[in-house]
Amino acid sequence: MGVGQVIRRRLSALALTIACAAPLALTACGSDDPRPPNQPPPGRLAPVEAEYSLKTTPVYYENLQKALEQYQTAYGNYTTEAAVEAVNGLQEQPVAEWVVGDGDDASIDRALEAAKGTVPVFVLYHIPDRDLEQFSAGGADTAAEYQKWARGISKRIGTRNSVVVIEPDALAHIPDMQTPEEASQRVRLLAQTLKLFAENNPNTAVYLDAGNSGWRTANQTADLLGRVERAGAEIPGIALNISNFRTTEETHKYSEAISKAFGRPLYTLVDVSRNGAAPPDRQWCNPGWALIGKTTDRVFDPQELFEDVFIKRPAESDGVCGASTQPAGHFDNNLMWLQLGQMDIAEKP
């Protein structure tokens, strides 16, 4: 039995176990109507099985190539074969398209038109008081402005195949908001956005970001998810570890713990773009020890509980901190070489 088969069998067993533990699922797990072991949990809207799109973020791939060409021009024959292979490998790795409300909405049309049978991944990142005024501060000025923007995104996607991640950090930041009213408004906005895509985008797999295993406990995250559901929207799936560095194994276990606390299985999208090294400390902003992670495959499968993908673009800065002097979201040549494990290159002027 291959590794993929082992993982699939384990996840299917987990889905059945958790579903049978939930009071509302007893009839589905009884002897009269057993759920097939590979049957996905209910409430799933998703595209058909297909490869993730490699034509989502052309500027990013151009930056990768430019960084390699600049190094080759500067150091000529000293360019190592390993460095060339590492950058070429990144150029063949699909990454998500971040939509941040600065007039970039048309990037969705471009990515969908270029997909040609593949599945693009979009990250919506424009909620009011985004990142609570930290390195990625910004977002819509009002809830009404955000709702209008989200409706526009949903309309652009329509019935076309896509994966959408809703608002990194927004859920996990709720306990940190200044007033209960602000927290409640954020809960409502997240619920409204989930409901929007559920009602209008039948071929879109939606994941609500739920932080990472080093931020909130599984019980805390499950409670926050419960608040969103009670606001009127079913949560079909969650995204974990976006722009963070927790290992894939740790994140999968964290997802299982959240699902258990929540009472049912949750489809989980895991950002593995920079988790190739086990974190030696709690640093989260451009740590110099971070390495590119690995995906198990490059095909979206609507029946799999776990999908490991690149959501944060490697070599793009978290902010002016750690190993980067670039603003958040900007490409950093030095970070690229560090994250690829090419330390000798990163240290060159």
mmCIF file of C-alpha atoms in Angstrom:
data_model
loop_
_atom_site.group_PDB
_atom_site.id
_atom_site.type_symbol
_atom_site.label_atom_id
_atom_site.label_comp_id
_atom_site.label_asym_id
_atom_site.label_seq_id
_atom_site.Cartn_x
_atom_site.Cartn_y
_atom_site.Cartn_z
ATOM 1 C CA MET A 1 0.000 0.000 0.000
ATOM 2 C CA GLY A 2 1.397 3.410 -0.983
ATOM 3 C CA VAL A 3 1.778 6.357 1.364
ATOM 4 C CA GLY A 4 -1.140 8.175 -0.263
ATOM 5 C CA GLN A 5 -3.386 5.151 0.240
ATOM 6 C CA VAL A 6 -2.397 4.891 3.901
ATOM 7 C CA ILE A 7 -3.139 8.584 4.476
ATOM 8 C CA ARG A 8 -6.446 8.380 2.591
ATOM 9 C CA ARG A 9 -7.569 5.344 4.616
ATOM 10 C CA ARG A 10 -6.598 6.998 7.904
ATOM 11 C CA LEU A 11 -8.450 10.212 7.020
ATOM 12 C CA SER A 12 -11.558 8.334 5.923
ATOM 13 C CA ALA A 13 -11.583 6.458 9.218
ATOM 14 C CA LEU A 14 -11.167 9.760 11.072
ATOM 15 C CA ALA A 15 -14.108 11.291 9.213
ATOM 16 C CA LEU A 16 -16.346 8.367 10.106
ATOM 17 C CA THR A 17 -15.233 8.304 13.744
ATOM 18 C CA ILE A 18 -15.830 12.026 14.281
ATOM 19 C CA ALA A 19 -19.134 12.002 12.435
ATOM 20 C CA CYS A 20 -20.403 9.142 14.589
ATOM 21 C CA ALA A 21 -19.428 11.077 17.718
ATOM 22 C CA ALA A 22 -21.714 13.975 16.807
ATOM 23 C CA PRO A 23 -25.307 13.630 18.092
ATOM 24 C CA LEU A 24 -26.834 14.905 14.845
ATOM 25 C CA ALA A 25 -24.935 12.301 12.824
ATOM 26 C CA LEU A 26 -26.187 9.176 14.598
ATOM 27 C CA THR A 27 -28.620 8.186 11.853
ATOM 28 C CA ALA A 28 -25.924 8.430 9.203
ATOM 29 C CA CYS A 29 -23.629 6.119 11.197
ATOM 30 C CA GLY A 30 -26.194 3.535 12.291
ATOM 31 C CA SER A 31 -26.349 0.042 10.849
ATOM 32 C CA ASP A 32 -29.370 0.914 8.685
ATOM 33 C CA ASP A 33 -27.541 3.596 6.676
ATOM 34 C CA PRO A 34 -23.767 3.269 7.040
ATOM 35 C CA ARG A 35 -21.676 5.939 5.386
ATOM 36 C CA PRO A 36 -19.192 4.467 2.888
ATOM 37 C CA PRO A 37 -15.670 4.781 4.324
ATOM 38 C CA ASN A 38 -14.513 7.129 1.542
ATOM 39 C CA GLN A 39 -17.617 9.318 1.560
ATOM 40 C CA PRO A 40 -16.860 12.997 2.272
ATOM 41 C CA PRO A 41 -18.675 14.814 5.101
ATOM 42 C CA PRO A 42 -21.882 16.654 4.118
ATOM 43 C CA GLY A 43 -22.040 20.262 2.989
ATOM 44 C CA ARG A 44 -19.203 20.084 0.457
ATOM 45 C CA LEU A 45 -19.130 22.415 -2.532
ATOM 46 C CA ALA A 46 -16.048 21.804 -4.612
ATOM 47 C CA PRO A 47 -14.694 21.591 -8.158
ATOM 48 C CA VAL A 48 -13.891 18.299 -9.808
ATOM 49 C CA GLU A 49 -10.526 16.645 -9.252
ATOM 50 C CA ALA A 50 -7.867 18.547 -11.165
ATOM 51 C CA GLU A 51 -4.327 19.866 -10.912
ATOM 52 C CA TYR A 52 -3.738 23.114 -9.065
ATOM 53 C CA SER A 53 -3.153 25.992 -11.463
ATOM 54 C CA LEU A 54 0.389 27.081 -12.233
ATOM 55 C CA LYS A 55 -0.830 30.178 -14.111
ATOM 56 C CA THR A 56 -2.221 32.144 -11.197
ATOM 57 C CA THR A 57 0.570 34.557 -10.260
ATOM 58 C CA PRO A 58 2.833 35.334 -13.245
ATOM 59 C CA VAL A 59 4.629 38.218 -11.512
ATOM 60 C CA TYR A 60 5.781 35.884 -8.749
ATOM 61 C CA TYR A 61 7.269 33.395 -11.209
ATOM 62 C CA GLU A 62 8.932 36.256 -13.071
ATOM 63 C CA ASN A 63 10.517 37.381 -9.786
ATOM 64 C CA LEU A 64 11.901 33.889 -9.216
ATOM 65 C CA GLN A 65 13.477 33.818 -12.663
ATOM 66 C CA LYS A 66 14.818 37.346 -12.307
ATOM 67 C CA ALA A 67 16.467 36.508 -8.987
ATOM 68 C CA LEU A 68 18.243 33.526 -10.535
ATOM 69 C CA GLU A 69 19.342 35.514 -13.587
ATOM 70 C CA GLN A 70 20.701 38.326 -11.391
ATOM 71 C CA TYR A 71 22.768 35.839 -9.431
ATOM 72 C CA GLN A 72 24.061 34.145 -12.564
ATOM 73 C CA THR A 73 25.024 37.528 -14.038
ATOM 74 C CA ALA A 74 26.867 38.524 -10.876
ATOM 75 C CA TYR A 75 28.628 35.236 -10.172
ATOM 76 C CA GLY A 76 28.755 33.459 -13.525
ATOM 77 C CA ASN A 77 30.358 30.053 -13.234
ATOM 78 C CA TYR A 78 30.007 30.104 -9.449
ATOM 79 C CA THR A 79 26.263 29.504 -9.749
ATOM 80 C CA THR A 80 25.653 26.038 -8.365
ATOM 81 C CA GLU A 81 23.602 23.403 -10.097
ATOM 82 C CA ALA A 82 21.658 22.922 -6.864
ATOM 83 C CA ALA A 83 20.675 26.596 -6.826
ATOM 84 C CA VAL A 84 19.390 26.454 -10.408
ATOM 85 C CA GLU A 85 17.420 23.272 -9.713
ATOM 86 C CA ALA A 86 15.945 24.760 -6.536
ATOM 87 C CA VAL A 87 14.627 27.856 -8.295
ATOM 88 C CA ASN A 88 13.371 25.845 -11.253
ATOM 89 C CA GLY A 89 11.522 23.610 -8.797
ATOM 90 C CA LEU A 90 9.760 26.627 -7.309
ATOM 91 C CA GLN A 91 8.746 27.759 -10.778
ATOM 92 C CA GLU A 92 6.882 24.475 -11.221
ATOM 93 C CA GLN A 93 5.091 24.761 -7.873
ATOM 94 C CA PRO A 94 1.539 26.214 -7.950
ATOM 95 C CA VAL A 95 0.928 29.014 -5.442
ATOM 96 C CA ALA A 96 -2.133 30.981 -4.370
ATOM 97 C CA GLU A 97 -3.267 34.327 -5.721
ATOM 98 C CA TRP A 98 -3.831 36.834 -2.903
ATOM 99 C CA VAL A 99 -6.643 39.321 -3.544
ATOM 100 C CA VAL A 100 -6.199 42.254 -1.189
ATOM 101 C CA GLY A 101 -8.671 44.883 -2.367
ATOM 102 C CA ASP A 102 -6.236 47.358 -3.914
ATOM 103 C CA GLY A 103 -7.700 47.208 -7.393
ATOM 104 C CA ASP A 104 -6.329 43.725 -8.065
ATOM 105 C CA ASP A 105 -9.737 42.039 -8.386
ATOM 106 C CA ALA A 106 -9.234 41.580 -12.135
ATOM 107 C CA SER A 107 -6.465 39.089 -11.312
ATOM 108 C CA ILE A 108 -9.263 36.603 -10.622
ATOM 109 C CA ASP A 109 -10.540 36.854 -14.195
ATOM 110 C CA ARG A 110 -7.021 36.461 -15.560
ATOM 111 C CA ALA A 111 -6.285 33.428 -13.401
ATOM 112 C CA LEU A 112 -9.592 31.721 -14.206
ATOM 113 C CA GLU A 113 -9.167 32.311 -17.927
ATOM 114 C CA ALA A 114 -5.619 30.951 -17.836
ATOM 115 C CA ALA A 115 -6.533 27.925 -15.726
ATOM 116 C CA LYS A 116 -7.706 25.793 -18.677
ATOM 117 C CA GLY A 117 -8.898 22.783 -16.689
ATOM 118 C CA THR A 118 -6.773 23.400 -13.605
ATOM 119 C CA VAL A 119 -7.925 24.803 -10.270
ATOM 120 C CA PRO A 120 -6.679 28.223 -9.101
ATOM 121 C CA VAL A 121 -6.430 29.073 -5.393
ATOM 122 C CA PHE A 122 -7.532 32.544 -4.274
ATOM 123 C CA VAL A 123 -6.942 34.108 -0.862
ATOM 124 C CA LEU A 124 -9.340 36.894 0.155
ATOM 125 C CA TYR A 125 -7.487 39.329 2.416
ATOM 126 C CA HIS A 126 -9.387 42.574 2.791
ATOM 127 C CA ILE A 127 -11.410 42.388 5.996
ATOM 128 C CA PRO A 128 -11.734 45.647 7.997
ATOM 129 C CA ASP A 129 -8.931 46.138 10.532
ATOM 130 C CA ARG A 130 -6.874 43.507 8.770
ATOM 131 C CA ASP A 131 -3.997 42.106 10.854
ATOM 132 C CA LEU A 132 -5.027 44.454 13.682
ATOM 133 C CA GLU A 133 -2.722 47.236 12.479
ATOM 134 C CA GLN A 134 0.392 45.055 12.357
ATOM 135 C CA PHE A 135 2.699 44.391 9.376
ATOM 136 C CA SER A 136 -0.172 43.608 6.966
ATOM 137 C CA ALA A 137 -2.491 46.359 8.192
ATOM 138 C CA GLY A 138 -5.203 47.556 5.837
ATOM 139 C CA GLY A 139 -8.480 46.175 4.567
ATOM 140 C CA ALA A 140 -11.854 47.687 3.777
ATOM 141 C CA ASP A 141 -12.888 50.810 5.670
ATOM 142 C CA THR A 142 -16.349 49.519 6.568
ATOM 143 C CA ALA A 143 -18.324 46.284 6.775
ATOM 144 C CA ALA A 144 -20.563 47.459 3.928
ATOM 145 C CA GLU A 145 -17.548 48.133 1.709
ATOM 146 C CA TYR A 146 -16.203 44.658 2.472
ATOM 147 C CA GLN A 147 -19.512 42.974 1.694
ATOM 148 C CA LYS A 148 -19.730 44.756 -1.662
ATOM 149 C CA TRP A 149 -16.160 43.713 -2.473
ATOM 150 C CA ALA A 150 -16.816 40.074 -1.532
ATOM 151 C CA ARG A 151 -19.951 40.007 -3.690
ATOM 152 C CA GLY A 152 -17.872 41.236 -6.609
ATOM 153 C CA ILE A 153 -15.347 38.421 -6.087
ATOM 154 C CA SER A 154 -18.114 35.826 -5.888
ATOM 155 C CA LYS A 155 -19.707 37.165 -9.082
ATOM 156 C CA ARG A 156 -16.374 37.050 -10.954
ATOM 157 C CA ILE A 157 -15.873 33.400 -10.023
ATOM 158 C CA GLY A 158 -19.452 32.327 -10.721
ATOM 159 C CA THR A 159 -19.712 28.628 -11.555
ATOM 160 C CA ARG A 160 -16.073 28.229 -12.562
ATOM 161 C CA ASN A 161 -13.761 25.895 -10.651
ATOM 162 C CA SER A 162 -11.734 27.453 -7.850
ATOM 163 C CA VAL A 163 -10.513 27.194 -4.295
ATOM 164 C CA VAL A 164 -11.115 30.192 -2.018
ATOM 165 C CA VAL A 165 -9.471 30.861 1.337
ATOM 166 C CA ILE A 166 -11.301 33.408 3.463
ATOM 167 C CA GLU A 167 -9.298 35.962 5.424
ATOM 168 C CA PRO A 168 -6.050 34.713 6.982
ATOM 169 C CA ASP A 169 -5.759 35.578 10.704
ATOM 170 C CA ALA A 170 -9.277 37.057 10.885
ATOM 171 C CA LEU A 171 -10.835 34.276 12.971
ATOM 172 C CA ALA A 172 -7.897 33.749 15.334
ATOM 173 C CA HIS A 173 -7.643 37.510 15.932
ATOM 174 C CA ILE A 174 -11.224 37.793 17.198
ATOM 175 C CA PRO A 175 -10.281 37.459 20.910
ATOM 176 C CA ASP A 176 -7.732 40.269 20.442
ATOM 177 C CA MET A 177 -10.188 42.843 19.084
ATOM 178 C CA GLN A 178 -10.702 45.991 21.130
ATOM 179 C CA THR A 179 -14.426 45.750 21.805
ATOM 180 C CA PRO A 180 -17.098 43.000 21.853
ATOM 181 C CA GLU A 181 -18.948 44.923 19.145
ATOM 182 C CA GLU A 182 -15.944 44.785 16.795
ATOM 183 C CA ALA A 183 -15.537 41.086 17.480
ATOM 184 C CA SER A 184 -19.213 40.437 16.767
ATOM 185 C CA GLN A 185 -19.034 42.388 13.519
ATOM 186 C CA ARG A 186 -16.101 40.280 12.364
ATOM 187 C CA VAL A 187 -17.966 37.072 13.210
ATOM 188 C CA ARG A 188 -20.929 38.287 11.139
ATOM 189 C CA LEU A 189 -18.725 39.269 8.193
ATOM 190 C CA LEU A 190 -17.044 35.867 8.118
ATOM 191 C CA ALA A 191 -20.399 34.108 8.312
ATOM 192 C CA GLN A 192 -21.868 36.291 5.569
ATOM 193 C CA THR A 193 -18.898 35.618 3.292
ATOM 194 C CA LEU A 194 -19.143 31.856 3.791
ATOM 195 C CA LYS A 195 -22.874 31.991 3.056
ATOM 196 C CA LEU A 196 -22.259 34.132 -0.035
ATOM 197 C CA PHE A 197 -20.009 31.529 -1.649
ATOM 198 C CA ALA A 198 -22.199 28.623 -0.535
ATOM 199 C CA GLU A 199 -25.198 30.152 -2.292
ATOM 200 C CA ASN A 200 -23.518 31.422 -5.468
ATOM 201 C CA ASN A 201 -20.391 29.389 -6.241
ATOM 202 C CA PRO A 202 -21.204 25.671 -6.518
ATOM 203 C CA ASN A 203 -17.795 24.740 -7.957
ATOM 204 C CA THR A 204 -15.723 26.567 -5.362
ATOM 205 C CA ALA A 205 -14.174 24.817 -2.378
ATOM 206 C CA VAL A 206 -14.207 27.333 0.480
ATOM 207 C CA TYR A 207 -11.906 27.284 3.501
ATOM 208 C CA LEU A 208 -12.129 29.664 6.447
ATOM 209 C CA ASP A 209 -8.688 30.400 7.840
ATOM 210 C CA ALA A 210 -8.335 29.140 11.419
ATOM 211 C CA GLY A 211 -4.804 30.187 12.400
ATOM 212 C CA ASN A 212 -2.093 27.704 13.310
ATOM 213 C CA SER A 213 -1.180 25.176 15.978
ATOM 214 C CA GLY A 214 1.092 27.617 17.782
ATOM 215 C CA TRP A 215 -1.573 30.310 18.195
ATOM 216 C CA ARG A 216 -4.866 29.064 19.653
ATOM 217 C CA THR A 217 -5.651 25.691 21.211
ATOM 218 C CA ALA A 218 -7.859 23.303 19.270
ATOM 219 C CA ASN A 219 -10.723 23.930 21.709
ATOM 220 C CA GLN A 220 -10.373 27.703 21.375
ATOM 221 C CA THR A 221 -10.409 27.453 17.585
ATOM 222 C CA ALA A 222 -13.428 25.152 17.638
ATOM 223 C CA ASP A 223 -15.250 27.669 19.848
ATOM 224 C CA LEU A 224 -14.472 30.480 17.401
ATOM 225 C CA LEU A 225 -15.710 28.362 14.497
ATOM 226 C CA GLY A 226 -18.865 27.683 16.471
ATOM 227 C CA ARG A 227 -19.484 31.417 16.822
ATOM 228 C CA VAL A 228 -19.335 31.798 13.047
ATOM 229 C CA GLU A 229 -21.725 28.908 12.465
ATOM 230 C CA ARG A 230 -24.183 30.287 15.003
ATOM 231 C CA ALA A 231 -24.110 33.520 12.998
ATOM 232 C CA GLY A 232 -25.773 31.662 10.140
ATOM 233 C CA ALA A 233 -23.186 29.901 7.944
ATOM 234 C CA GLU A 234 -22.039 26.298 7.764
ATOM 235 C CA ILE A 235 -18.262 25.846 7.777
ATOM 236 C CA PRO A 236 -17.251 23.193 5.228
ATOM 237 C CA GLY A 237 -13.518 23.530 5.699
ATOM 238 C CA ILE A 238 -10.661 25.397 7.342
ATOM 239 C CA ALA A 239 -7.223 26.591 6.289
ATOM 240 C CA LEU A 240 -4.299 26.226 8.668
ATOM 241 C CA ASN A 241 -0.698 27.395 8.956
ATOM 242 C CA ILE A 242 -1.019 30.205 6.398
ATOM 243 C CA SER A 243 2.233 32.186 6.309
ATOM 244 C CA ASN A 244 3.454 30.137 9.276
ATOM 245 C CA PHE A 245 6.015 27.413 9.822
ATOM 246 C CA ARG A 246 4.424 24.599 11.847
ATOM 247 C CA THR A 247 5.242 21.168 10.436
ATOM 248 C CA THR A 248 2.759 19.292 8.275
ATOM 249 C CA GLU A 249 2.470 16.451 10.783
ATOM 250 C CA GLU A 250 1.789 18.862 13.659
ATOM 251 C CA THR A 251 -0.777 20.758 11.596
ATOM 252 C CA HIS A 252 -2.625 17.622 10.544
ATOM 253 C CA LYS A 253 -2.883 16.550 14.200
ATOM 254 C CA TYR A 254 -4.083 20.029 15.112
ATOM 255 C CA SER A 255 -6.782 19.805 12.445
ATOM 256 C CA GLU A 256 -7.918 16.453 13.797
ATOM 257 C CA ALA A 257 -8.127 17.926 17.301
ATOM 258 C CA ILE A 258 -10.182 20.875 16.037
ATOM 259 C CA SER A 259 -12.551 18.530 14.207
ATOM 260 C CA LYS A 260 -12.986 16.428 17.338
ATOM 261 C CA ALA A 261 -13.728 19.505 19.463
ATOM 262 C CA PHE A 262 -16.013 20.929 16.769
ATOM 263 C CA GLY A 263 -17.991 17.701 16.491
ATOM 264 C CA ARG A 264 -17.508 16.812 12.833
ATOM 265 C CA PRO A 265 -14.763 16.457 10.226
ATOM 266 C CA LEU A 266 -13.568 19.628 8.555
ATOM 267 C CA TYR A 267 -11.852 19.701 5.192
ATOM 268 C CA THR A 268 -8.458 21.249 5.785
ATOM 269 C CA LEU A 269 -6.156 23.203 3.480
ATOM 270 C CA VAL A 270 -2.623 23.308 4.917
ATOM 271 C CA ASP A 271 -0.034 25.884 3.885
ATOM 272 C CA VAL A 272 3.238 23.956 3.547
ATOM 273 C CA SER A 273 5.085 26.661 1.611
ATOM 274 C CA ARG A 274 7.634 27.422 4.353
ATOM 275 C CA ASN A 275 7.423 24.551 6.846
ATOM 276 C CA GLY A 276 10.384 22.516 5.642
ATOM 277 C CA ALA A 277 12.229 22.967 8.965
ATOM 278 C CA ALA A 278 10.829 22.245 12.417
ATOM 279 C CA PRO A 279 10.644 25.648 14.190
ATOM 280 C CA PRO A 280 13.420 25.917 16.805
ATOM 281 C CA ASP A 281 11.745 28.967 18.382
ATOM 282 C CA ARG A 282 8.542 31.027 18.276
ATOM 283 C CA GLN A 283 9.767 33.540 15.707
ATOM 284 C CA TRP A 284 7.138 34.070 13.016
ATOM 285 C CA CYS A 285 8.337 37.085 11.025
ATOM 286 C CA ASN A 286 10.836 36.093 8.306
ATOM 287 C CA PRO A 287 12.822 33.657 10.463
ATOM 288 C CA GLY A 288 16.208 32.874 8.970
ATOM 289 C CA TRP A 289 15.813 29.148 9.692
ATOM 290 C CA ALA A 290 12.664 28.677 7.563
ATOM 291 C CA LEU A 291 12.855 26.315 4.581
ATOM 292 C CA ILE A 292 10.528 25.595 1.672
ATOM 293 C CA GLY A 293 8.071 22.796 2.457
ATOM 294 C CA LYS A 294 6.806 19.961 0.282
ATOM 295 C CA THR A 295 3.399 18.949 -1.056
ATOM 296 C CA THR A 296 2.272 15.332 -1.277
ATOM 297 C CA ASP A 297 0.878 15.972 -4.754
ATOM 298 C CA ARG A 298 -0.373 18.807 -6.952
ATOM 299 C CA VAL A 299 -3.919 17.623 -7.574
ATOM 300 C CA PHE A 300 -7.006 18.928 -5.813
ATOM 301 C CA ASP A 301 -9.198 16.001 -4.736
ATOM 302 C CA PRO A 302 -12.679 17.035 -3.534
ATOM 303 C CA GLN A 303 -12.999 13.887 -1.416
ATOM 304 C CA GLU A 304 -9.758 14.273 0.536
ATOM 305 C CA LEU A 305 -9.929 15.783 4.019
ATOM 306 C CA PHE A 306 -6.397 17.194 3.760
ATOM 307 C CA GLU A 307 -4.872 19.216 0.945
ATOM 308 C CA ASP A 308 -1.266 20.422 1.342
ATOM 309 C CA VAL A 309 -0.605 23.481 -0.830
ATOM 310 C CA PHE A 310 1.545 26.602 -1.159
ATOM 311 C CA ILE A 311 -0.568 29.534 0.033
ATOM 312 C CA LYS A 312 2.045 32.036 1.191
ATOM 313 C CA ARG A 313 4.428 32.645 -1.685
ATOM 314 C CA PRO A 314 7.961 31.616 -0.726
ATOM 315 C CA ALA A 315 10.441 34.506 -0.739
ATOM 316 C CA GLU A 316 7.725 37.089 -0.133
ATOM 317 C CA SER A 317 8.346 39.058 3.044
ATOM 318 C CA ASP A 318 6.210 39.066 6.195
ATOM 319 C CA GLY A 319 7.303 42.651 6.826
ATOM 320 C CA VAL A 320 10.446 44.587 7.720
ATOM 321 C CA CYS A 321 11.591 42.126 10.348
ATOM 322 C CA GLY A 322 13.706 39.039 10.837
ATOM 323 C CA ALA A 323 15.729 38.175 7.755
ATOM 324 C CA SER A 324 13.996 40.665 5.432
ATOM 325 C CA THR A 325 14.185 44.401 4.858
ATOM 326 C CA GLN A 326 11.213 44.352 2.446
ATOM 327 C CA PRO A 327 7.618 45.369 3.281
ATOM 328 C CA ALA A 328 5.008 42.657 3.748
ATOM 329 C CA GLY A 329 4.098 40.925 0.489
ATOM 330 C CA HIS A 330 7.186 42.099 -1.409
ATOM 331 C CA PHE A 331 9.539 39.627 -3.056
ATOM 332 C CA ASP A 332 12.941 39.338 -1.347
ATOM 333 C CA ASN A 333 15.855 37.718 -3.201
ATOM 334 C CA ASN A 334 17.720 37.043 0.018
ATOM 335 C CA LEU A 335 14.727 35.289 1.566
ATOM 336 C CA MET A 336 14.449 33.078 -1.495
ATOM 337 C CA TRP A 337 18.000 31.797 -1.147
ATOM 338 C CA LEU A 338 17.626 31.336 2.608
ATOM 339 C CA GLN A 339 14.370 29.401 2.274
ATOM 340 C CA LEU A 340 15.839 27.233 -0.473
ATOM 341 C CA GLY A 341 18.689 26.281 1.837
ATOM 342 C CA GLN A 342 21.274 28.091 -0.277
ATOM 343 C CA MET A 343 22.907 29.905 2.651
ATOM 344 C CA ASP A 344 26.141 30.650 0.826
ATOM 345 C CA ILE A 345 24.196 32.544 -1.835
ATOM 346 C CA ALA A 346 22.022 34.415 0.655
ATOM 347 C CA GLU A 347 25.049 35.746 2.454
ATOM 348 C CA LYS A 348 26.598 37.250 -0.682
ATOM 349 C CA PRO A 349 26.138 41.004 -1.203
#
